[in-house]
């Protein structure tokens, strides 16, 4: 069941940590890591940490952009709904990543919707206060524009991926990205989310995902539910051709 | 043959119009239309108009971002090269559009390459001078961030398109977007670029593009080379399901 963030905000899940904890949480994100304590305290004054259950919509496409979220723990999915009501998962957001900077900075409505995949812990920063801070803090402007360029780069890479690779190659690239073994030729890993979301992220139907897993068997990919073993990383790399930059 | 912009910049194609002409050219773009003459004169001082032959690379992915281009006349293709050397056309840029704002604003290397499709007339603005102007002109910051959000939105829409639609549906959406007839049920139009580029833009092989055109015959799409007649716009809409927002 998909619940709405309003239920959550009105419920009992909000945590109100001390300002020092908020500053540390901000410093722990890639976006704000390099900023001075003074700037972080300025942001903390307009931030709070919220805990949100899984499968909860934070916001929908075209909603007013009232806040910036940074993911501290958990996992988010950015989604877009087509005219006929079908939903595409645009991007899966990992801990430490931001989503939706373009809309915040341009003071425009949300460009896509976002929901939690699992229960998540997020920093929620009031957009208007953040924008007011930006006018006084050039270092903050730089940090946010670089983060926005990174979001942009991820989308460009994904368009490239969708245009140049088959579903099986895309799945291979994804599995390789999950492997932290950079030297060995084998790796055991666990899919971080279910196959329905994986299919949506890769842009295929679930039956095509099964076919893609079957096709990857020839390249040493063994699956048992969410557990995946890569027996021949070199062979899989040669087949799926991941971008070196994305590794 | 793909030539390089360096040949062009060193060649005889550069036009050096009067500052008034530059200001008018800037004012004619969506990006700068709403800005005061004073700001436009500031930008014009660091701009020039260049004319570039077709199939010329303006810059490649990872090149230093030394300028912002705005397309005045002609057509550009934004492209990305995968690890194995294959090239994806990420976006086709029409007159009045910008490309690459994210990299300019974040002072990062180019996120994708850009080449001309046809001979094109462009505004070339020095990135460093533009960034210096930004620090003094909040209205310019707003204009650029909104334009960047628009670039971002176009990419999100395209990811959605690639994930939710078949090649034939994507082609249908594209043909509908070329039709300026919003009331009649028929339209005659001309493909603005060749089928090789169209296939690259849609993210399919040329033989799949031919199959997609064949599939659209049942929905009243008749083709004679670059000339296309839509005999049943309502039927094509029902099949291809274009985003209303994109219309």
Short mmCIF file of C-alpha atoms in Angstrom, two decimals:
data_model
loop_
_atom_site.label_atom_id
_atom_site.label_comp_id
_atom_site.label_asym_id
_atom_site.label_seq_id
_atom_site.Cartn_x
_atom_site.Cartn_y
_atom_site.Cartn_z
CA UNK A 1 0.00 0.00 0.00
CA UNK A 2 1.31 3.41 -0.89
CA UNK A 3 0.74 5.93 1.90
CA UNK A 4 1.18 9.67 1.59
CA UNK A 5 3.84 11.74 3.28
CA UNK A 6 1.10 13.86 4.84
CA UNK A 7 0.05 10.92 7.02
CA UNK A 8 3.66 10.53 8.02
CA UNK A 9 4.29 14.18 8.80
CA UNK A 10 1.18 14.29 10.92
CA UNK A 11 1.98 10.99 12.60
CA UNK A 12 4.47 10.14 15.26
CA UNK A 13 7.48 9.39 13.08
CA UNK A 14 9.16 12.77 13.23
CA UNK A 15 12.42 12.94 15.13
CA UNK A 16 13.59 16.28 16.51
CA UNK A 17 17.29 15.94 17.15
CA UNK A 18 19.52 18.51 18.69
CA UNK A 19 21.05 21.03 16.27
CA UNK A 20 24.47 19.39 16.66
CA UNK A 21 23.08 16.10 15.37
CA UNK A 22 21.52 17.88 12.39
CA UNK A 23 24.82 19.57 11.55
CA UNK A 24 26.58 16.19 11.69
CA UNK A 25 23.90 14.63 9.47
CA UNK A 26 24.35 17.46 6.95
CA UNK A 27 28.14 17.10 7.07
CA UNK A 28 27.77 13.37 6.38
CA UNK A 29 26.17 14.03 2.96
CA UNK A 30 28.21 14.47 -0.19
CA UNK A 31 26.24 17.61 -1.02
CA UNK A 32 27.16 19.54 2.12
CA UNK A 33 30.37 17.77 3.23
CA UNK A 34 32.74 20.56 2.24
CA UNK A 35 30.82 23.47 3.77
CA UNK A 36 31.79 25.40 6.90
CA UNK A 37 30.12 24.68 10.24
CA UNK A 38 28.62 28.15 10.13
CA UNK A 39 26.84 27.47 6.84
CA UNK A 40 25.75 24.02 8.06
CA UNK A 41 24.25 25.60 11.18
CA UNK A 42 22.36 27.98 8.94
CA UNK A 43 20.92 25.07 6.97
CA UNK A 44 20.24 23.02 10.13
CA UNK A 45 18.02 25.81 11.44
CA UNK A 46 15.66 25.11 8.54
CA UNK A 47 16.02 21.33 8.47
CA UNK A 48 14.59 18.37 10.24
CA UNK A 49 15.14 14.66 10.10
CA UNK A 50 12.11 12.56 9.24
CA UNK A 51 11.59 8.82 9.19
CA UNK A 52 9.25 7.54 6.55
CA UNK A 53 7.82 4.04 6.11
CA UNK A 54 8.40 2.05 2.94
CA UNK A 55 6.24 2.64 -0.15
CA UNK A 56 5.28 6.16 0.90
CA UNK A 57 4.97 8.98 -1.62
CA UNK A 58 7.04 12.02 -0.61
CA UNK A 59 5.71 14.08 -3.47
CA UNK A 60 4.27 13.79 -6.96
CA UNK A 61 5.24 15.33 -10.28
CA UNK A 62 3.91 18.91 -10.57
CA UNK A 63 3.54 19.33 -6.79
CA UNK A 64 4.90 22.65 -5.49
CA UNK A 65 8.56 22.31 -4.54
CA UNK A 66 8.54 23.17 -0.87
CA UNK A 67 11.58 21.24 0.30
CA UNK A 68 14.83 19.52 -0.60
CA UNK A 69 15.27 15.94 0.61
CA UNK A 70 18.62 14.29 1.18
CA UNK A 71 18.51 10.54 1.81
CA UNK A 72 20.34 9.53 5.01
CA UNK A 73 19.28 5.87 5.21
CA UNK A 74 17.05 3.72 3.05
CA UNK A 75 16.18 3.92 -0.60
CA UNK A 76 13.98 6.13 -2.81
CA UNK A 77 12.51 5.76 -6.28
CA UNK A 78 12.02 8.75 -8.57
CA UNK A 79 9.03 8.12 -10.81
CA UNK A 80 7.07 9.70 -13.60
CA UNK A 81 3.50 8.94 -14.63
CA UNK A 82 2.67 8.88 -18.35
CA UNK A 83 -0.55 10.23 -19.84
CA UNK A 84 -2.13 6.75 -19.82
CA UNK A 85 -1.41 6.26 -16.12
CA UNK A 86 1.56 3.89 -16.42
CA UNK A 87 4.48 4.67 -14.12
CA UNK A 88 8.17 4.62 -15.03
CA UNK A 89 10.83 4.44 -12.35
CA UNK A 90 13.28 7.06 -13.52
CA UNK A 91 15.97 6.56 -10.93
CA UNK A 92 16.65 4.65 -7.71
CA UNK A 93 18.25 6.92 -5.14
CA UNK A 94 20.81 5.56 -2.70
CA UNK A 95 21.82 6.89 0.68
CA UNK A 96 23.65 10.22 0.55
CA UNK A 97 22.10 11.21 -2.78
CA UNK A 98 19.77 14.10 -3.53
CA UNK A 99 16.85 14.19 -5.89
CA UNK A 100 15.06 17.18 -7.31
CA UNK A 101 17.67 19.92 -7.04
CA UNK A 102 16.77 21.32 -10.46
CA UNK A 103 13.22 22.10 -9.36
CA UNK A 104 14.35 23.56 -6.01
CA UNK A 105 16.93 25.85 -7.59
CA UNK A 106 14.62 26.99 -10.39
CA UNK A 107 11.67 27.40 -7.99
CA UNK A 108 9.59 25.22 -10.28
CA UNK A 109 7.09 22.44 -9.56
CA UNK A 110 8.51 18.95 -9.04
CA UNK A 111 9.88 17.41 -12.25
CA UNK A 112 9.13 13.87 -11.07
CA UNK A 113 7.54 12.12 -8.11
CA UNK A 114 9.49 10.42 -5.33
CA UNK A 115 8.49 7.56 -3.05
CA UNK A 116 10.35 5.48 -0.49
CA UNK A 117 11.21 1.90 -1.42
CA UNK A 118 12.12 0.77 2.09
CA UNK A 119 11.67 2.65 5.34
CA UNK A 120 13.95 5.67 5.02
CA UNK A 121 15.54 8.39 7.09
CA UNK A 122 15.68 11.76 5.33
CA UNK A 123 16.83 15.28 5.82
CA UNK A 124 14.07 17.68 4.86
CA UNK A 125 15.21 21.25 4.22
CA UNK A 126 12.70 24.03 3.64
CA UNK A 127 13.21 25.18 0.05
CA UNK A 128 12.49 28.88 0.62
CA UNK A 129 14.91 29.11 3.53
CA UNK A 130 17.57 27.23 1.60
CA UNK A 131 17.15 29.60 -1.37
CA UNK A 132 17.45 32.60 0.95
CA UNK A 133 20.69 31.15 2.35
CA UNK A 134 22.00 30.63 -1.19
CA UNK A 135 21.88 34.35 -1.82
CA UNK A 136 24.34 34.93 1.00
CA UNK A 137 26.61 31.90 0.63
CA UNK A 138 28.48 31.44 -2.67
CA UNK A 139 30.06 28.18 -1.37
CA UNK A 140 26.58 26.73 -0.95
CA UNK A 141 25.63 27.78 -4.48
CA UNK A 142 28.67 25.96 -5.84
CA UNK A 143 27.91 22.78 -3.87
CA UNK A 144 24.32 22.71 -5.08
CA UNK A 145 25.16 23.36 -8.72
CA UNK A 146 27.76 20.57 -8.70
CA UNK A 147 25.22 18.19 -7.14
CA UNK A 148 22.68 19.21 -9.77
CA UNK A 149 25.22 18.53 -12.53
CA UNK A 150 25.76 15.07 -11.01
CA UNK A 151 22.02 14.38 -11.13
CA UNK A 152 22.06 15.55 -14.74
CA UNK A 153 25.03 13.32 -15.59
CA UNK A 154 23.26 10.29 -14.11
CA UNK A 155 20.26 10.95 -16.38
CA UNK A 156 22.45 11.40 -19.47
CA UNK A 157 24.20 8.11 -18.68
CA UNK A 158 20.85 6.43 -18.31
CA UNK A 159 19.52 7.72 -21.65
CA UNK A 160 22.72 6.47 -23.25
CA UNK A 161 22.28 3.12 -21.52
CA UNK A 162 18.67 2.77 -22.68
CA UNK A 163 19.59 3.62 -26.26
CA UNK A 164 22.74 1.58 -26.70
CA UNK A 165 22.29 -1.57 -24.62
CA UNK A 166 19.90 -4.52 -24.63
CA UNK A 167 17.96 -5.32 -21.44
CA UNK A 168 20.38 -8.19 -20.68
CA UNK A 169 23.37 -5.85 -21.08
CA UNK A 170 21.71 -3.25 -18.85
CA UNK A 171 21.07 -5.91 -16.24
CA UNK A 172 24.71 -7.03 -16.55
CA UNK A 173 25.92 -3.45 -16.03
CA UNK A 174 23.68 -3.12 -13.01
CA UNK A 175 24.93 -6.36 -11.43
CA UNK A 176 28.54 -5.30 -12.07
CA UNK A 177 27.83 -1.96 -10.36
CA UNK A 178 26.68 -3.86 -7.25
CA UNK A 179 29.88 -5.88 -7.09
CA UNK A 180 32.52 -4.37 -4.83
CA UNK A 181 35.07 -6.94 -5.96
CA UNK A 182 37.33 -5.05 -8.30
CA UNK A 183 40.08 -7.66 -8.61
CA UNK A 184 38.60 -11.13 -8.27
CA UNK A 185 36.69 -12.71 -11.14
CA UNK A 186 33.82 -13.89 -8.95
CA UNK A 187 31.45 -12.11 -6.56
CA UNK A 188 28.40 -12.92 -4.48
CA UNK A 189 25.86 -10.16 -4.06
CA UNK A 190 22.31 -9.48 -3.06
CA UNK A 191 19.79 -7.49 -5.11
CA UNK A 192 19.01 -4.42 -3.01
CA UNK A 193 15.38 -4.26 -4.13
CA UNK A 194 12.75 -6.56 -5.56
CA UNK A 195 12.56 -7.65 -9.17
CA UNK A 196 9.49 -5.55 -9.90
CA UNK A 197 11.41 -2.38 -9.07
CA UNK A 198 14.50 -3.67 -10.84
CA UNK A 199 12.47 -4.23 -14.02
CA UNK A 200 10.99 -0.73 -13.71
CA UNK A 201 14.46 0.78 -13.20
CA UNK A 202 15.86 -1.10 -16.20
CA UNK A 203 12.84 -0.13 -18.30
CA UNK A 204 11.49 -3.60 -19.13
CA UNK A 205 8.59 -5.85 -18.23
CA UNK A 206 9.11 -8.42 -15.49
CA UNK A 207 9.01 -11.28 -17.98
CA UNK A 208 11.78 -9.60 -19.97
CA UNK A 209 13.81 -9.31 -16.78
CA UNK A 210 13.50 -13.07 -16.31
CA UNK A 211 14.63 -13.57 -19.91
CA UNK A 212 17.56 -11.21 -19.30
CA UNK A 213 18.64 -13.20 -16.23
CA UNK A 214 18.39 -16.37 -18.31
CA UNK A 215 20.52 -14.80 -21.07
CA UNK A 216 23.18 -13.86 -18.52
CA UNK A 217 23.55 -17.49 -17.40
CA UNK A 218 25.93 -17.98 -20.34
CA UNK A 219 28.08 -15.28 -18.78
CA UNK A 220 28.30 -16.97 -15.40
CA UNK A 221 25.39 -15.25 -13.64
CA UNK A 222 23.67 -17.58 -11.15
CA UNK A 223 20.56 -16.43 -9.24
CA UNK A 224 18.70 -17.74 -6.22
CA UNK A 225 15.95 -15.22 -5.49
CA UNK A 226 17.66 -12.03 -4.41
CA UNK A 227 21.08 -13.72 -4.12
CA UNK A 228 23.24 -13.45 -7.24
CA UNK A 229 26.62 -15.02 -7.88
CA UNK A 230 28.85 -13.72 -10.65
CA UNK A 231 31.20 -16.53 -11.69
CA UNK A 232 32.95 -14.71 -14.53
CA UNK A 233 33.16 -10.97 -14.02
CA UNK A 234 35.57 -10.52 -16.94
CA UNK A 235 33.19 -12.33 -19.29
CA UNK A 236 30.19 -10.36 -18.04
CA UNK A 237 32.10 -7.09 -18.47
CA UNK A 238 33.02 -8.02 -22.04
CA UNK A 239 29.35 -8.73 -22.78
CA UNK A 240 27.61 -5.87 -20.96
CA UNK A 241 30.25 -3.21 -21.69
CA UNK A 242 29.75 -0.98 -18.65
CA UNK A 243 30.92 2.60 -18.91
CA UNK A 244 34.28 2.83 -17.22
CA UNK A 245 33.20 6.15 -15.75
CA UNK A 246 30.20 4.51 -14.10
CA UNK A 247 32.26 1.76 -12.43
CA UNK B 1 32.71 14.04 -42.66
CA UNK B 2 32.81 15.40 -39.16
CA UNK B 3 34.99 18.48 -38.87
CA UNK B 4 36.10 20.10 -35.65
CA UNK B 5 35.00 23.47 -34.36
CA UNK B 6 38.66 24.54 -34.16
CA UNK B 7 38.87 24.49 -37.96
CA UNK B 8 35.75 26.62 -38.00
CA UNK B 9 36.87 29.12 -35.39
CA UNK B 10 40.15 29.55 -37.21
CA UNK B 11 38.42 29.72 -40.56
CA UNK B 12 36.50 32.49 -42.17
CA UNK B 13 33.04 31.72 -40.89
CA UNK B 14 32.99 34.02 -37.92
CA UNK B 15 30.68 36.98 -38.10
CA UNK B 16 31.32 40.02 -35.89
CA UNK B 17 28.06 41.90 -35.73
CA UNK B 18 27.48 45.19 -34.05
CA UNK B 19 26.68 45.01 -30.31
CA UNK B 20 23.07 46.03 -31.05
CA UNK B 21 22.63 42.98 -33.25
CA UNK B 22 24.04 40.76 -30.51
CA UNK B 23 21.65 42.22 -27.96
CA UNK B 24 18.75 41.56 -30.34
CA UNK B 25 19.92 38.00 -30.91
CA UNK B 26 20.12 37.44 -27.14
CA UNK B 27 16.68 38.94 -26.64
CA UNK B 28 15.31 36.58 -29.29
CA UNK B 29 16.20 33.51 -27.21
CA UNK B 30 13.87 32.05 -24.62
CA UNK B 31 16.71 31.95 -22.11
CA UNK B 32 17.42 35.68 -22.14
CA UNK B 33 14.13 37.11 -23.43
CA UNK B 34 12.96 38.57 -20.11
CA UNK B 35 16.21 40.25 -19.10
CA UNK B 36 16.86 44.01 -19.10
CA UNK B 37 18.79 45.64 -21.94
CA UNK B 38 21.53 46.47 -19.47
CA UNK B 39 22.09 42.81 -18.57
CA UNK B 40 21.88 41.81 -22.24
CA UNK B 41 24.56 44.36 -23.09
CA UNK B 42 26.72 42.85 -20.36
CA UNK B 43 26.32 39.40 -21.91
CA UNK B 44 26.79 40.72 -25.45
CA UNK B 45 30.20 42.07 -24.48
CA UNK B 46 31.34 38.48 -23.97
CA UNK B 47 29.43 36.88 -26.83
CA UNK B 48 29.87 36.39 -30.50
CA UNK B 49 27.82 34.87 -33.26
CA UNK B 50 29.42 32.01 -35.13
CA UNK B 51 28.31 30.10 -38.18
CA UNK B 52 29.23 26.46 -38.25
CA UNK B 53 28.93 23.97 -41.10
CA UNK B 54 26.86 20.80 -40.78
CA UNK B 55 28.31 17.72 -39.06
CA UNK B 56 30.87 19.71 -37.07
CA UNK B 57 31.71 18.81 -33.50
CA UNK B 58 31.40 21.82 -31.19
CA UNK B 59 32.78 19.91 -28.23
CA UNK B 60 33.12 16.41 -26.82
CA UNK B 61 32.15 14.87 -23.52
CA UNK B 62 34.75 15.68 -20.81
CA UNK B 63 36.10 18.71 -22.69
CA UNK B 64 36.58 21.77 -20.48
CA UNK B 65 33.43 23.89 -20.43
CA UNK B 66 34.66 27.18 -21.82
CA UNK B 67 31.43 28.52 -23.32
CA UNK B 68 27.67 28.40 -23.46
CA UNK B 69 26.06 27.95 -26.86
CA UNK B 70 22.56 29.06 -27.73
CA UNK B 71 21.24 27.86 -31.08
CA UNK B 72 19.94 30.72 -33.26
CA UNK B 73 19.42 28.83 -36.52
CA UNK B 74 19.98 25.22 -37.54
CA UNK B 75 20.01 22.04 -35.51
CA UNK B 76 22.36 20.37 -33.03
CA UNK B 77 22.69 16.82 -31.71
CA UNK B 78 23.86 16.13 -28.17
CA UNK B 79 25.70 12.81 -28.09
CA UNK B 80 27.44 10.50 -25.70
CA UNK B 81 30.05 7.87 -26.55
CA UNK B 82 29.91 4.53 -24.70
CA UNK B 83 32.98 2.60 -23.52
CA UNK B 84 32.92 0.44 -26.66
CA UNK B 85 32.92 3.46 -28.98
CA UNK B 86 29.24 3.41 -29.99
CA UNK B 87 27.51 6.78 -30.00
CA UNK B 88 24.05 7.58 -28.68
CA UNK B 89 22.24 10.72 -29.73
CA UNK B 90 20.90 11.97 -26.42
CA UNK B 91 18.93 14.92 -27.67
CA UNK B 92 18.26 16.91 -30.82
CA UNK B 93 18.40 20.62 -30.11
CA UNK B 94 16.14 23.02 -31.96
CA UNK B 95 16.55 26.71 -32.58
CA UNK B 96 16.32 28.84 -29.45
CA UNK B 97 17.32 25.99 -27.14
CA UNK B 98 20.40 25.70 -24.97
CA UNK B 99 22.46 22.64 -24.22
CA UNK B 100 24.97 22.12 -21.47
CA UNK B 101 23.85 24.63 -18.85
CA UNK B 102 24.45 22.15 -16.00
CA UNK B 103 28.16 21.92 -16.82
CA UNK B 104 28.52 25.69 -17.30
CA UNK B 105 26.85 26.52 -13.99
CA UNK B 106 28.73 23.85 -12.04
CA UNK B 107 32.06 24.71 -13.75
CA UNK B 108 32.45 21.06 -14.66
CA UNK B 109 33.65 19.36 -17.85
CA UNK B 110 31.07 18.81 -20.61
CA UNK B 111 28.48 16.16 -19.70
CA UNK B 112 27.93 15.23 -23.35
CA UNK B 113 29.29 16.13 -26.77
CA UNK B 114 27.51 18.40 -29.24
CA UNK B 115 27.70 18.51 -33.02
CA UNK B 116 25.80 20.41 -35.66
CA UNK B 117 23.35 18.45 -37.79
CA UNK B 118 22.88 21.12 -40.45
CA UNK B 119 24.79 24.32 -40.90
CA UNK B 120 23.96 26.37 -37.82
CA UNK B 121 24.17 29.87 -36.43
CA UNK B 122 25.04 30.02 -32.75
CA UNK B 123 25.61 32.45 -29.96
CA UNK B 124 28.79 31.58 -28.15
CA UNK B 125 29.14 33.15 -24.70
CA UNK B 126 32.37 32.87 -22.72
CA UNK B 127 31.58 30.73 -19.67
CA UNK B 128 33.88 32.54 -17.22
CA UNK B 129 32.52 35.95 -18.14
CA UNK B 130 28.95 34.69 -17.92
CA UNK B 131 29.61 33.20 -14.47
CA UNK B 132 31.12 36.51 -13.33
CA UNK B 133 27.99 38.33 -14.55
CA UNK B 134 25.81 35.83 -12.66
CA UNK B 135 27.32 36.93 -9.38
CA UNK B 136 26.04 40.44 -9.96
CA UNK B 137 22.71 39.74 -11.63
CA UNK B 138 20.10 37.71 -9.71
CA UNK B 139 17.67 37.94 -12.65
CA UNK B 140 20.23 36.19 -14.84
CA UNK B 141 20.69 33.46 -12.23
CA UNK B 142 16.95 32.84 -12.21
CA UNK B 143 16.76 32.69 -16.00
CA UNK B 144 19.61 30.20 -16.23
CA UNK B 145 18.30 27.94 -13.46
CA UNK B 146 14.87 27.81 -15.08
CA UNK B 147 16.47 26.93 -18.43
CA UNK B 148 18.53 24.23 -16.73
CA UNK B 149 15.39 22.79 -15.12
CA UNK B 150 13.84 22.70 -18.60
CA UNK B 151 16.81 20.74 -19.94
CA UNK B 152 16.43 18.42 -16.99
CA UNK B 153 12.71 17.98 -17.58
CA UNK B 154 13.35 17.06 -21.23
CA UNK B 155 15.73 14.30 -20.12
CA UNK B 156 13.30 12.96 -17.52
CA UNK B 157 10.58 12.87 -20.16
CA UNK B 158 12.90 11.02 -22.49
CA UNK B 159 13.84 8.39 -19.89
CA UNK B 160 10.14 7.90 -19.26
CA UNK B 161 9.54 7.60 -23.00
CA UNK B 162 12.29 5.02 -23.44
CA UNK B 163 11.01 2.93 -20.54
CA UNK B 164 7.29 3.00 -21.20
CA UNK B 165 6.87 3.09 -24.97
CA UNK B 166 7.73 0.79 -27.85
CA UNK B 167 9.83 2.14 -30.73
CA UNK B 168 6.69 2.48 -32.88
CA UNK B 169 4.95 4.46 -30.13
CA UNK B 170 8.01 6.69 -29.68
CA UNK B 171 8.07 7.32 -33.42
CA UNK B 172 4.34 8.10 -33.31
CA UNK B 173 4.88 10.61 -30.49
CA UNK B 174 7.69 12.19 -32.43
CA UNK B 175 5.61 12.54 -35.61
CA UNK B 176 2.73 14.02 -33.58
CA UNK B 177 5.15 16.54 -32.05
CA UNK B 178 6.09 17.69 -35.58
CA UNK B 179 2.49 18.31 -36.53
CA UNK B 180 1.34 21.85 -35.97
CA UNK B 181 -2.24 20.89 -36.77
CA UNK B 182 -4.01 20.81 -33.46
CA UNK B 183 -7.56 20.59 -34.74
CA UNK B 184 -7.62 18.71 -38.02
CA UNK B 185 -7.27 14.94 -38.11
CA UNK B 186 -4.74 14.96 -40.94
CA UNK B 187 -1.37 16.64 -41.41
CA UNK B 188 1.46 16.65 -43.94
CA UNK B 189 4.93 17.14 -42.56
CA UNK B 190 8.57 16.73 -43.39
CA UNK B 191 11.13 14.92 -41.24
CA UNK B 192 13.59 17.61 -40.16
CA UNK B 193 16.57 15.28 -40.23
CA UNK B 194 17.60 12.03 -41.85
CA UNK B 195 16.46 8.59 -40.73
CA UNK B 196 19.88 7.67 -39.36
CA UNK B 197 19.70 10.53 -36.87
CA UNK B 198 16.02 9.85 -36.20
CA UNK B 199 16.85 6.22 -35.31
CA UNK B 200 19.68 7.40 -33.04
CA UNK B 201 17.38 9.90 -31.34
CA UNK B 202 14.66 7.29 -30.81
CA UNK B 203 17.22 4.79 -29.55
CA UNK B 204 16.79 2.05 -32.15
CA UNK B 205 18.60 0.53 -35.10
CA UNK B 206 17.72 1.79 -38.58
CA UNK B 207 16.01 -1.51 -39.46
CA UNK B 208 13.83 -1.17 -36.37
CA UNK B 209 12.91 2.34 -37.47
CA UNK B 210 11.72 0.92 -40.81
CA UNK B 211 9.68 -1.68 -38.91
CA UNK B 212 8.22 1.08 -36.72
CA UNK B 213 7.17 3.10 -39.78
CA UNK B 214 5.59 -0.08 -41.18
CA UNK B 215 3.73 -0.66 -37.90
CA UNK B 216 2.38 2.90 -37.99
CA UNK B 217 0.81 2.34 -41.43
CA UNK B 218 -2.19 0.78 -39.61
CA UNK B 219 -2.58 4.12 -37.85
CA UNK B 220 -2.69 6.15 -41.04
CA UNK B 221 0.99 7.10 -41.33
CA UNK B 222 2.12 7.32 -44.96
CA UNK B 223 5.76 8.04 -45.83
CA UNK B 224 7.56 9.08 -49.01
CA UNK B 225 11.19 9.59 -48.02
CA UNK B 226 11.27 12.60 -45.71
CA UNK B 227 7.62 13.48 -46.45
CA UNK B 228 5.12 12.06 -44.00
CA UNK B 229 1.34 12.27 -44.10
CA UNK B 230 -0.72 11.60 -40.99
CA UNK B 231 -4.19 10.51 -42.12
CA UNK B 232 -5.63 9.79 -38.67
CA UNK B 233 -4.14 11.94 -35.95
CA UNK B 234 -6.73 10.83 -33.40
CA UNK B 235 -5.95 7.14 -34.05
CA UNK B 236 -2.22 7.77 -33.90
CA UNK B 237 -2.63 9.64 -30.61
CA UNK B 238 -4.65 6.80 -29.11
CA UNK B 239 -1.92 4.35 -30.10
CA UNK B 240 1.23 6.33 -29.25
CA UNK B 241 -0.16 8.00 -26.10
CA UNK B 242 1.91 11.19 -26.20
CA UNK B 243 2.35 13.06 -22.90
CA UNK B 244 -0.11 15.92 -22.95
CA UNK B 245 2.55 18.11 -21.37
CA UNK B 246 4.89 17.43 -24.27
CA UNK B 247 2.34 18.44 -26.92
#
